[in-house]
XYZ file of C-alpha atoms in Angstrom:
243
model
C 17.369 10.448 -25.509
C 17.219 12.316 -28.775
C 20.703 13.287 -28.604
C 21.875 10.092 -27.226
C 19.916 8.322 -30.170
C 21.545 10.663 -32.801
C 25.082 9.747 -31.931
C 24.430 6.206 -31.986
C 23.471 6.276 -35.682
C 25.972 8.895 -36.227
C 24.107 11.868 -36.952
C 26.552 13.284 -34.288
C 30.246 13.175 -33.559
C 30.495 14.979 -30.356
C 29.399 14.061 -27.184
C 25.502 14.179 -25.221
C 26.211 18.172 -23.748
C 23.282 17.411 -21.429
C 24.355 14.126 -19.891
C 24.334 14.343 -15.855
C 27.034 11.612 -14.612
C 30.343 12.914 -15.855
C 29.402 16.251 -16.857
C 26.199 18.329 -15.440
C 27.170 16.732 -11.905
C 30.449 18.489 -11.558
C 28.272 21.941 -12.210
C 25.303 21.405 -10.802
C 23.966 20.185 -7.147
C 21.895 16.698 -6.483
C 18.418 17.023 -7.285
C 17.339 14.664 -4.512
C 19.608 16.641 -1.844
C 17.672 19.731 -3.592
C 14.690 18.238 -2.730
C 15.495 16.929 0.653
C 16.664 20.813 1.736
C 13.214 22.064 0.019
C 11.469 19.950 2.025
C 13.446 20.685 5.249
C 12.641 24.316 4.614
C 8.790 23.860 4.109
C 8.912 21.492 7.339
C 7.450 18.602 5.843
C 8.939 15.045 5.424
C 9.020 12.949 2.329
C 7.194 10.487 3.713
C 3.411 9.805 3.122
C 1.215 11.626 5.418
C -0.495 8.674 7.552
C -3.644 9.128 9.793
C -2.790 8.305 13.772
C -3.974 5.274 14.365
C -6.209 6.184 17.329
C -8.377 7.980 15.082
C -8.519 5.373 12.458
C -11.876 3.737 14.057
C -13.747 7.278 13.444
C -12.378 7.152 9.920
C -13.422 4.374 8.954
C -16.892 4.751 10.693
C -17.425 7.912 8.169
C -15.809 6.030 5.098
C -17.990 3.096 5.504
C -21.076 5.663 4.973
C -20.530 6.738 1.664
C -21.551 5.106 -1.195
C -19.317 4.036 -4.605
C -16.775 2.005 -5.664
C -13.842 4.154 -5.125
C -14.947 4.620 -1.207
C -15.107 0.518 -1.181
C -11.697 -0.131 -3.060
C -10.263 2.399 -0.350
C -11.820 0.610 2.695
C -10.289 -2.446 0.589
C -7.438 -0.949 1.032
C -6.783 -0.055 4.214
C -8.255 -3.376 5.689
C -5.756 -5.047 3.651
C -2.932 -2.709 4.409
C -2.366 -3.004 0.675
C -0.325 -0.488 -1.425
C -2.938 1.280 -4.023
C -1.982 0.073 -7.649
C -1.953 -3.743 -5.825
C -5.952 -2.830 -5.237
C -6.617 -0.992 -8.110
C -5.476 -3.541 -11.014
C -6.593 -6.741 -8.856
C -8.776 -8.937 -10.466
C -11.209 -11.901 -9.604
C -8.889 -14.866 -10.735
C -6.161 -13.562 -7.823
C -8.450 -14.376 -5.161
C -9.792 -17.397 -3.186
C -12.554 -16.481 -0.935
C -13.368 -19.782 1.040
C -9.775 -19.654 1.912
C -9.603 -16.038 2.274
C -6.633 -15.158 0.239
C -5.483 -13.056 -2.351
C -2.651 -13.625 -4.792
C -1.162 -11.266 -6.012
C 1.343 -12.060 -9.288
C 4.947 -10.913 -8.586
C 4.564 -8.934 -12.069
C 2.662 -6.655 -9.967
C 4.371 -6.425 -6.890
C 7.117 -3.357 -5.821
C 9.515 -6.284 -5.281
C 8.704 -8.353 -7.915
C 8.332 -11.280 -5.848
C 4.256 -12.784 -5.634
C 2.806 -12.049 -2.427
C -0.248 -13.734 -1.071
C -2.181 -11.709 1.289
C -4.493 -12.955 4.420
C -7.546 -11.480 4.056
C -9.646 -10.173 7.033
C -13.197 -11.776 7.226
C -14.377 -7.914 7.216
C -12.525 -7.979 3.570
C -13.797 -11.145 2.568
C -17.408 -10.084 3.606
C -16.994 -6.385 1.559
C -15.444 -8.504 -1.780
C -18.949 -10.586 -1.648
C -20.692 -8.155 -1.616
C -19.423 -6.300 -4.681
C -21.000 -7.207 -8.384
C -18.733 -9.181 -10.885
C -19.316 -6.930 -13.478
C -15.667 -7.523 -15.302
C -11.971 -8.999 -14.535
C -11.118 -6.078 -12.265
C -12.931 -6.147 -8.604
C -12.444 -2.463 -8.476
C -13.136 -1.213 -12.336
C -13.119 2.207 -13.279
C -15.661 4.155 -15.343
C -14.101 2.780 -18.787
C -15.368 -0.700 -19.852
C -12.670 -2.971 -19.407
C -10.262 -0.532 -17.301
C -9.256 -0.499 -13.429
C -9.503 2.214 -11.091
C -7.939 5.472 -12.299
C -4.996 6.333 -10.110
C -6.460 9.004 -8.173
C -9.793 7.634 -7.101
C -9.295 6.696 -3.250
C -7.203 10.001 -3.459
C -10.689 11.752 -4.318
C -12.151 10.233 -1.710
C -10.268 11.324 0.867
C -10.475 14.512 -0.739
C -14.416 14.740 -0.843
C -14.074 13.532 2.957
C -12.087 16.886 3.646
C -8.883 14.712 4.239
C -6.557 16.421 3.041
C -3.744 16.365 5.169
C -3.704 12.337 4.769
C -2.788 10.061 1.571
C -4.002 6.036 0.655
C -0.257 4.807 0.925
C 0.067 6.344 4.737
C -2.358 4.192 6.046
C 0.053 1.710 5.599
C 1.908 3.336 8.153
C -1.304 3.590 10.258
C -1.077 -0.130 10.382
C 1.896 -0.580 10.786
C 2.231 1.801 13.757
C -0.960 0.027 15.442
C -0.022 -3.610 15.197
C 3.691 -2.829 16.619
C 2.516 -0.244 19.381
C -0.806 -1.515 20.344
C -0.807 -5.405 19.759
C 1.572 -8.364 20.964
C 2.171 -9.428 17.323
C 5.746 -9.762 16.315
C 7.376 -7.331 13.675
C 8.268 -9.484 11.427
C 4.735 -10.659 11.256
C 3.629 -7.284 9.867
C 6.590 -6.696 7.548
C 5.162 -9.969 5.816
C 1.402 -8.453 5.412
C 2.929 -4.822 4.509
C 5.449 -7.047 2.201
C 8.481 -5.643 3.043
C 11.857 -7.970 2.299
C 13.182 -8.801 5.688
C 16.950 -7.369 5.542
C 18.532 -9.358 8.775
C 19.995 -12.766 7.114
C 18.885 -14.691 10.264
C 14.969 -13.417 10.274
C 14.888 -14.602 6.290
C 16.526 -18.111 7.883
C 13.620 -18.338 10.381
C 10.593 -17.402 8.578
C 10.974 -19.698 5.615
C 7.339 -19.661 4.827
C 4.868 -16.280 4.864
C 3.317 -16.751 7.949
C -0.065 -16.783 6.360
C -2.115 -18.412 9.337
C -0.768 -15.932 11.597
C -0.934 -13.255 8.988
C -5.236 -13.972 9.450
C -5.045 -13.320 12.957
C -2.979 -10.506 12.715
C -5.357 -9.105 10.619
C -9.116 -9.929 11.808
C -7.614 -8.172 15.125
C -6.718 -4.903 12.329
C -10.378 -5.051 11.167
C -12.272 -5.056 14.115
C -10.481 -2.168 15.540
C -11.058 -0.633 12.576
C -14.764 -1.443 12.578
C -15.254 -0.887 16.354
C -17.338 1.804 15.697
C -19.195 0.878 12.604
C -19.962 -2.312 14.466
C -21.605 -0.874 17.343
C -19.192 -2.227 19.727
C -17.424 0.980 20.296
C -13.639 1.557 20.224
C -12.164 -1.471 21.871
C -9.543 -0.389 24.186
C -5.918 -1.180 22.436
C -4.143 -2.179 25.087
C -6.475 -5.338 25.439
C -5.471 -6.673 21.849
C -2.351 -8.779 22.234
C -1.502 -11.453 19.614
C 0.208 -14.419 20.727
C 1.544 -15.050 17.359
């Protein structure tokens, strides 16, 4: 940038000598293929490590028994199947609890398109129950501040989990609702909001599938909360959505 900045107001005639396309990529190999072969090597995947969802219920049975914010804004998080900066920088205004949805402004969404979630009545029930201390629901030790980024990730740290990240249990959801339930794919891309890429699904689902979206994901929650329930781990295989 320096370099780049110095030829533009002429403080330099010849050319940026570290500039990649053109130059440096003709000597040097791609730094994601780099990466890709590093990983190959250590036998791990780039993906985020998810926890399988048939131990999800047990998870959640331990989360639920610690105390602080950060262990709430994760349980937030999974219940919603929300990605973590969506949690972390949400704030009252986004949300409408007698209708049991959240908002969320496309300026802070991957796809920068707004997304309105369906929330669970377990989420509803834990966003009641937290004090309205300031704008954000989760805040963060600083007056006026969210979250810091790696909160939830100390949690699951403190819990001894640390083969497992806050993002992959996205992909626990995601791997429960299409292998365990009845409900359609489509139905979770809209709750994990993920852009549909067949032309003919983004024909058919002209709306976002919100009232389905709340069944979808009350039958999420109680699996989840099987066990802190008391009801024990309801068997899978007996949750179908009709949706």
């Amino acid at each position: 940038a320096v370099i780049s900045y110095a030829i533009a107001h002429k403080y330099r005639e010849t050319s940026n000598p570290a500039i990649w396309k053109g130059l440096l990529d003709k000597f040097y190999p791609n730094p994601n293929k780099v990466k890709e072969i590093q990983y190959e090597k250590a036998g791990k995947d780039r993906h985020h490590n998810a926890l399988s969802y048939d131990k999800a219920a047990v998870f959640m049975a331990e989360l639920c028994s610690l105390e602080g914010i950060a262990a709430k804004a994760l349980r937030f998080t999974i219940l919603t199947a929300s990605r973590t900066g969506e949690v972390r920088f949400s704030t009252w205004d986004e949300f409408n609890l007698d209708k049991g949805e959240w908002n969320i402004p496309k300026s802070r969404m991957k796809a920068r398109k707004a997304h309105r979630v369906a929330l669970s009545d377990a989420a509803v029930q834990l966003l009641r129950e937290l004090p309205r201390v300031e704008e954000f629901v989760f805040p963060g030790w600083k007056v006026g501040c969210p979250m810091s980024d790696g909160a939830m990730a100390g949690v699951l740290k403190r819990m001894g989990r640390t083969g497992v990240t806050v993002h992959g249990f996205r992909s626990t959801f995601r791997d429960y609702i299409g292998e365990e339930t009845g409900f359609p794919y489509r139905l979770a891309e809209f709750a994990l909001a993920h852009g549909l890429t067949d032309e003919a699904e983004k024909a058919y689902a002209r709306g976002d599938m919100l009232m389905k979206r709340f069944k979808m994901m009350n039958v999420w929650a109680d699996y989840l909360d099987s066990l802190v329930n008391g009801t024990g781990v309801i068997p899978t295989n007996r949750m179908r959505g009709d949706a």
